[in-house]
């Protein structure tokens, strides 16, 4: 496992789509509807599994399906914090004999500050046994933060009155996954709200062009098809 704090990685299938991402130096941001896990970043799942959130959303949004629809336009790009050994690539969708793209973390972070006003763009995933269920002390609150001193709760009324806290609640719902995926060690860049590039129906996601120099290296699996390796080596000049 490669633990380079200046790098971050994407495990990708060995196919023409991944080659296109490299050739045209963009990141692919999927809408949540494209995820294999139907509960991943699914606002409706959180509403139906947390009475306090359901009551809150019905108060402030009237029909929570409207806010769920808007949230479904969010773009999410998934990374892994460290380069896993090739024996673990099978834990990443389509990447068991694919490629790993190594990015310059600092260049990407600066790009999203400049272009989208997003600081600290990489958001760590929290892995939980029941990710769509927030622990509660009562039906009026949810667990807001967990530290070595224990769990701290926040009332939904307080969250409703504070836009920053509401933004944090949505971020929490977009960064909770089942513990079965823990080996992916994932961080995400999330484009939501005013940063959603396209709100048309029926599209799968968004291409966000990044500086070419953000791509540091391409790593290959022992079983990556030879024709893909040769094409990529010609492209990256190896």
Tab-separated table of C-alpha atoms in Angstrom:
chain	number	residue	atom	x	y	z
A	1	UNK	CA	0.000	0.000	0.000
A	2	UNK	CA	1.368	3.420	-1.034
A	3	UNK	CA	0.803	6.124	1.591
A	4	UNK	CA	1.761	9.395	-0.129
A	5	UNK	CA	0.052	12.402	1.448
A	6	UNK	CA	0.596	14.485	-1.706
A	7	UNK	CA	-1.267	11.965	-3.879
A	8	UNK	CA	-4.785	10.606	-4.118
A	9	UNK	CA	-6.013	7.818	-6.395
A	10	UNK	CA	-8.877	6.572	-8.538
A	11	UNK	CA	-9.205	2.875	-9.345
A	12	UNK	CA	-10.734	2.585	-12.799
A	13	UNK	CA	-11.708	-0.146	-15.280
A	14	UNK	CA	-9.281	-0.813	-18.130
A	15	UNK	CA	-11.558	0.528	-20.866
A	16	UNK	CA	-12.012	3.338	-23.357
A	17	UNK	CA	-13.861	5.503	-20.828
A	18	UNK	CA	-10.888	5.533	-18.466
A	19	UNK	CA	-8.546	6.291	-21.364
A	20	UNK	CA	-10.809	9.197	-22.339
A	21	UNK	CA	-10.635	10.573	-18.773
A	22	UNK	CA	-6.846	10.583	-19.018
A	23	UNK	CA	-6.584	11.852	-22.588
A	24	UNK	CA	-8.927	14.763	-21.910
A	25	UNK	CA	-7.815	15.167	-18.272
A	26	UNK	CA	-11.215	15.319	-16.610
A	27	UNK	CA	-12.857	13.819	-13.539
A	28	UNK	CA	-16.164	12.008	-13.910
A	29	UNK	CA	-18.779	13.013	-11.335
A	30	UNK	CA	-21.614	10.494	-11.126
A	31	UNK	CA	-25.098	11.266	-9.989
A	32	UNK	CA	-26.177	9.127	-6.987
A	33	UNK	CA	-28.597	7.170	-9.180
A	34	UNK	CA	-25.565	5.594	-10.871
A	35	UNK	CA	-24.206	4.059	-7.662
A	36	UNK	CA	-24.371	0.329	-7.068
A	37	UNK	CA	-25.480	0.895	-3.460
A	38	UNK	CA	-29.030	2.266	-3.748
A	39	UNK	CA	-28.776	3.830	-0.287
A	40	UNK	CA	-25.601	5.726	-1.132
A	41	UNK	CA	-26.333	9.484	-1.124
A	42	UNK	CA	-30.069	8.743	-1.302
A	43	UNK	CA	-31.927	11.460	0.613
A	44	UNK	CA	-35.192	9.506	0.560
A	45	UNK	CA	-33.518	6.620	2.408
A	46	UNK	CA	-32.471	8.972	5.204
A	47	UNK	CA	-35.924	10.541	5.409
A	48	UNK	CA	-37.708	7.193	5.606
A	49	UNK	CA	-35.315	5.805	8.222
A	50	UNK	CA	-35.109	8.817	10.568
A	51	UNK	CA	-38.323	10.222	11.989
A	52	UNK	CA	-36.606	13.388	13.193
A	53	UNK	CA	-35.236	14.175	9.720
A	54	UNK	CA	-38.558	13.357	8.077
A	55	UNK	CA	-40.426	15.721	10.411
A	56	UNK	CA	-37.843	18.449	9.863
A	57	UNK	CA	-37.838	18.188	6.080
A	58	UNK	CA	-41.618	18.224	5.943
A	59	UNK	CA	-41.617	21.422	8.016
A	60	UNK	CA	-39.072	23.347	5.976
A	61	UNK	CA	-39.446	21.848	2.505
A	62	UNK	CA	-43.171	20.909	2.635
A	63	UNK	CA	-42.596	17.964	0.273
A	64	UNK	CA	-39.297	16.233	0.964
A	65	UNK	CA	-39.446	14.616	-2.483
A	66	UNK	CA	-38.655	18.017	-3.999
A	67	UNK	CA	-35.426	18.395	-2.048
A	68	UNK	CA	-34.603	14.740	-2.712
A	69	UNK	CA	-34.970	15.400	-6.446
A	70	UNK	CA	-32.634	18.379	-6.278
A	71	UNK	CA	-30.117	16.378	-4.240
A	72	UNK	CA	-30.229	13.618	-6.860
A	73	UNK	CA	-28.572	16.026	-9.319
A	74	UNK	CA	-25.480	16.181	-7.106
A	75	UNK	CA	-22.203	15.100	-8.696
A	76	UNK	CA	-19.865	12.824	-6.750
A	77	UNK	CA	-16.328	11.792	-7.685
A	78	UNK	CA	-14.828	8.973	-5.614
A	79	UNK	CA	-11.154	8.547	-4.705
A	80	UNK	CA	-9.115	6.315	-2.434
A	81	UNK	CA	-6.673	7.873	0.000
A	82	UNK	CA	-3.916	5.304	-0.545
A	83	UNK	CA	-2.876	3.068	-3.425
A	84	UNK	CA	-3.892	-0.470	-2.405
A	85	UNK	CA	-1.917	-3.555	-3.325
A	86	UNK	CA	-3.139	-5.048	-6.604
A	87	UNK	CA	-4.677	-8.010	-4.741
A	88	UNK	CA	-7.173	-5.534	-3.235
A	89	UNK	CA	-8.194	-3.817	-6.466
A	90	UNK	CA	-11.113	-6.246	-6.662
A	91	UNK	CA	-12.745	-4.216	-3.868
A	92	UNK	CA	-13.277	-1.361	-6.334
A	93	UNK	CA	-16.055	-1.551	-8.964
A	94	UNK	CA	-14.692	-2.748	-12.324
A	95	UNK	CA	-11.056	-2.348	-11.257
A	96	UNK	CA	-9.950	-5.890	-10.411
A	97	UNK	CA	-7.732	-5.964	-13.524
A	98	UNK	CA	-7.893	-2.261	-14.325
A	99	UNK	CA	-5.729	0.788	-13.700
A	100	UNK	CA	-5.060	3.190	-10.849
A	101	UNK	CA	-4.683	6.868	-11.662
A	102	UNK	CA	-2.500	8.820	-9.265
A	103	UNK	CA	-3.361	12.511	-8.916
A	104	UNK	CA	-1.554	15.425	-7.338
A	105	UNK	CA	-3.796	16.148	-4.384
A	106	UNK	CA	-2.600	19.741	-3.961
A	107	UNK	CA	-3.257	20.703	-7.594
A	108	UNK	CA	-6.784	19.279	-7.455
A	109	UNK	CA	-7.523	21.015	-4.158
A	110	UNK	CA	-6.367	24.362	-5.544
A	111	UNK	CA	-8.393	23.830	-8.725
A	112	UNK	CA	-11.636	23.344	-6.777
A	113	UNK	CA	-10.898	26.398	-4.651
A	114	UNK	CA	-10.359	28.525	-7.759
A	115	UNK	CA	-13.185	27.181	-9.916
A	116	UNK	CA	-15.892	26.196	-7.420
A	117	UNK	CA	-14.924	28.014	-4.219
A	118	UNK	CA	-14.716	24.649	-2.447
A	119	UNK	CA	-12.018	24.514	0.202
A	120	UNK	CA	-10.895	21.184	1.640
A	121	UNK	CA	-12.645	19.467	-1.268
A	122	UNK	CA	-11.849	15.855	-0.291
A	123	UNK	CA	-14.474	14.603	2.165
A	124	UNK	CA	-13.711	11.407	4.071
A	125	UNK	CA	-16.276	8.613	4.135
A	126	UNK	CA	-17.667	7.346	7.435
A	127	UNK	CA	-18.277	3.597	7.414
A	128	UNK	CA	-21.187	2.360	9.531
A	129	UNK	CA	-23.229	-0.779	10.079
A	130	UNK	CA	-26.471	1.087	9.274
A	131	UNK	CA	-25.373	4.233	7.429
A	132	UNK	CA	-28.860	5.580	6.629
A	133	UNK	CA	-29.855	5.604	10.310
A	134	UNK	CA	-28.640	8.441	12.538
A	135	UNK	CA	-28.358	7.633	16.225
A	136	UNK	CA	-30.715	9.782	18.300
A	137	UNK	CA	-31.179	10.639	21.959
A	138	UNK	CA	-34.789	11.586	21.277
A	139	UNK	CA	-37.060	11.997	18.274
A	140	UNK	CA	-36.035	15.657	18.069
A	141	UNK	CA	-32.303	15.266	17.513
A	142	UNK	CA	-29.567	13.272	15.804
A	143	UNK	CA	-25.974	12.467	16.697
A	144	UNK	CA	-23.926	15.328	15.335
A	145	UNK	CA	-20.384	14.483	16.247
A	146	UNK	CA	-18.545	11.621	17.904
A	147	UNK	CA	-15.258	12.183	19.712
A	148	UNK	CA	-13.187	10.335	22.285
A	149	UNK	CA	-15.407	11.979	24.895
A	150	UNK	CA	-18.550	10.455	23.427
A	151	UNK	CA	-21.439	11.409	21.147
A	152	UNK	CA	-22.793	14.922	20.841
A	153	UNK	CA	-26.347	15.524	19.665
A	154	UNK	CA	-27.912	18.423	17.801
A	155	UNK	CA	-31.598	19.268	17.644
A	156	UNK	CA	-33.206	19.390	14.219
A	157	UNK	CA	-34.742	22.744	15.156
A	158	UNK	CA	-31.270	24.200	15.615
A	159	UNK	CA	-30.106	22.678	12.334
A	160	UNK	CA	-33.099	24.149	10.481
A	161	UNK	CA	-32.236	27.673	11.670
A	162	UNK	CA	-28.585	27.536	10.667
A	163	UNK	CA	-27.737	27.237	6.921
A	164	UNK	CA	-24.207	26.019	7.690
A	165	UNK	CA	-25.546	23.251	9.894
A	166	UNK	CA	-28.067	22.289	7.216
A	167	UNK	CA	-25.253	22.095	4.673
A	168	UNK	CA	-23.330	19.873	7.087
A	169	UNK	CA	-26.362	17.584	7.481
A	170	UNK	CA	-26.535	17.063	3.707
A	171	UNK	CA	-22.770	16.486	3.602
A	172	UNK	CA	-23.123	13.840	6.319
A	173	UNK	CA	-25.817	12.086	4.291
A	174	UNK	CA	-23.526	12.062	1.243
A	175	UNK	CA	-20.532	10.646	3.118
A	176	UNK	CA	-21.937	7.652	5.027
A	177	UNK	CA	-21.467	4.154	3.606
A	178	UNK	CA	-21.969	0.593	4.741
A	179	UNK	CA	-18.977	-0.807	6.601
A	180	UNK	CA	-18.747	-3.550	3.950
A	181	UNK	CA	-17.000	-0.949	1.758
A	182	UNK	CA	-14.434	0.074	4.373
A	183	UNK	CA	-11.501	-1.373	2.418
A	184	UNK	CA	-12.011	1.291	-0.224
A	185	UNK	CA	-10.733	3.980	2.202
A	186	UNK	CA	-12.712	6.526	0.234
A	187	UNK	CA	-12.807	10.290	0.027
A	188	UNK	CA	-15.150	12.233	-2.240
A	189	UNK	CA	-15.463	15.528	-4.006
A	190	UNK	CA	-19.100	16.589	-3.995
A	191	UNK	CA	-20.686	19.153	-6.332
A	192	UNK	CA	-24.020	20.181	-4.860
A	193	UNK	CA	-26.303	23.196	-4.666
A	194	UNK	CA	-25.081	26.087	-6.818
A	195	UNK	CA	-22.113	23.979	-7.973
A	196	UNK	CA	-24.262	21.363	-9.721
A	197	UNK	CA	-23.135	21.694	-13.366
A	198	UNK	CA	-26.327	20.481	-15.064
A	199	UNK	CA	-29.848	19.876	-13.736
A	200	UNK	CA	-31.318	18.201	-16.798
A	201	UNK	CA	-33.142	14.917	-16.392
A	202	UNK	CA	-31.695	11.702	-17.769
A	203	UNK	CA	-27.968	12.405	-17.675
A	204	UNK	CA	-25.618	10.126	-15.726
A	205	UNK	CA	-23.108	12.668	-14.493
A	206	UNK	CA	-20.632	15.395	-15.371
A	207	UNK	CA	-17.165	15.826	-16.844
A	208	UNK	CA	-15.068	18.350	-14.929
A	209	UNK	CA	-11.845	19.215	-16.746
A	210	UNK	CA	-8.838	19.517	-14.428
A	211	UNK	CA	-5.278	20.715	-15.091
A	212	UNK	CA	-3.376	18.064	-17.036
A	213	UNK	CA	-0.476	18.282	-14.608
A	214	UNK	CA	-2.772	16.993	-11.841
A	215	UNK	CA	-2.305	13.491	-13.337
A	216	UNK	CA	0.944	12.175	-11.863
A	217	UNK	CA	1.077	8.528	-12.899
A	218	UNK	CA	-0.907	5.508	-14.091
A	219	UNK	CA	-0.457	2.228	-12.205
A	220	UNK	CA	-1.230	-1.117	-13.824
A	221	UNK	CA	-2.542	-4.402	-12.483
A	222	UNK	CA	-0.669	-7.604	-13.475
A	223	UNK	CA	-3.792	-8.596	-15.421
A	224	UNK	CA	-4.435	-5.256	-17.096
A	225	UNK	CA	-4.898	-6.074	-20.821
A	226	UNK	CA	-1.638	-5.576	-22.713
A	227	UNK	CA	-3.246	-3.477	-25.447
A	228	UNK	CA	-4.530	-1.027	-22.790
A	229	UNK	CA	-1.089	-0.849	-21.169
A	230	UNK	CA	0.593	-0.153	-24.535
A	231	UNK	CA	-1.959	2.518	-25.470
A	232	UNK	CA	-1.592	4.254	-22.109
A	233	UNK	CA	2.200	4.060	-22.125
A	234	UNK	CA	2.228	5.679	-25.573
A	235	UNK	CA	-0.078	8.392	-24.280
A	236	UNK	CA	1.794	9.147	-21.054
A	237	UNK	CA	5.199	8.769	-22.719
A	238	UNK	CA	6.605	5.777	-20.863
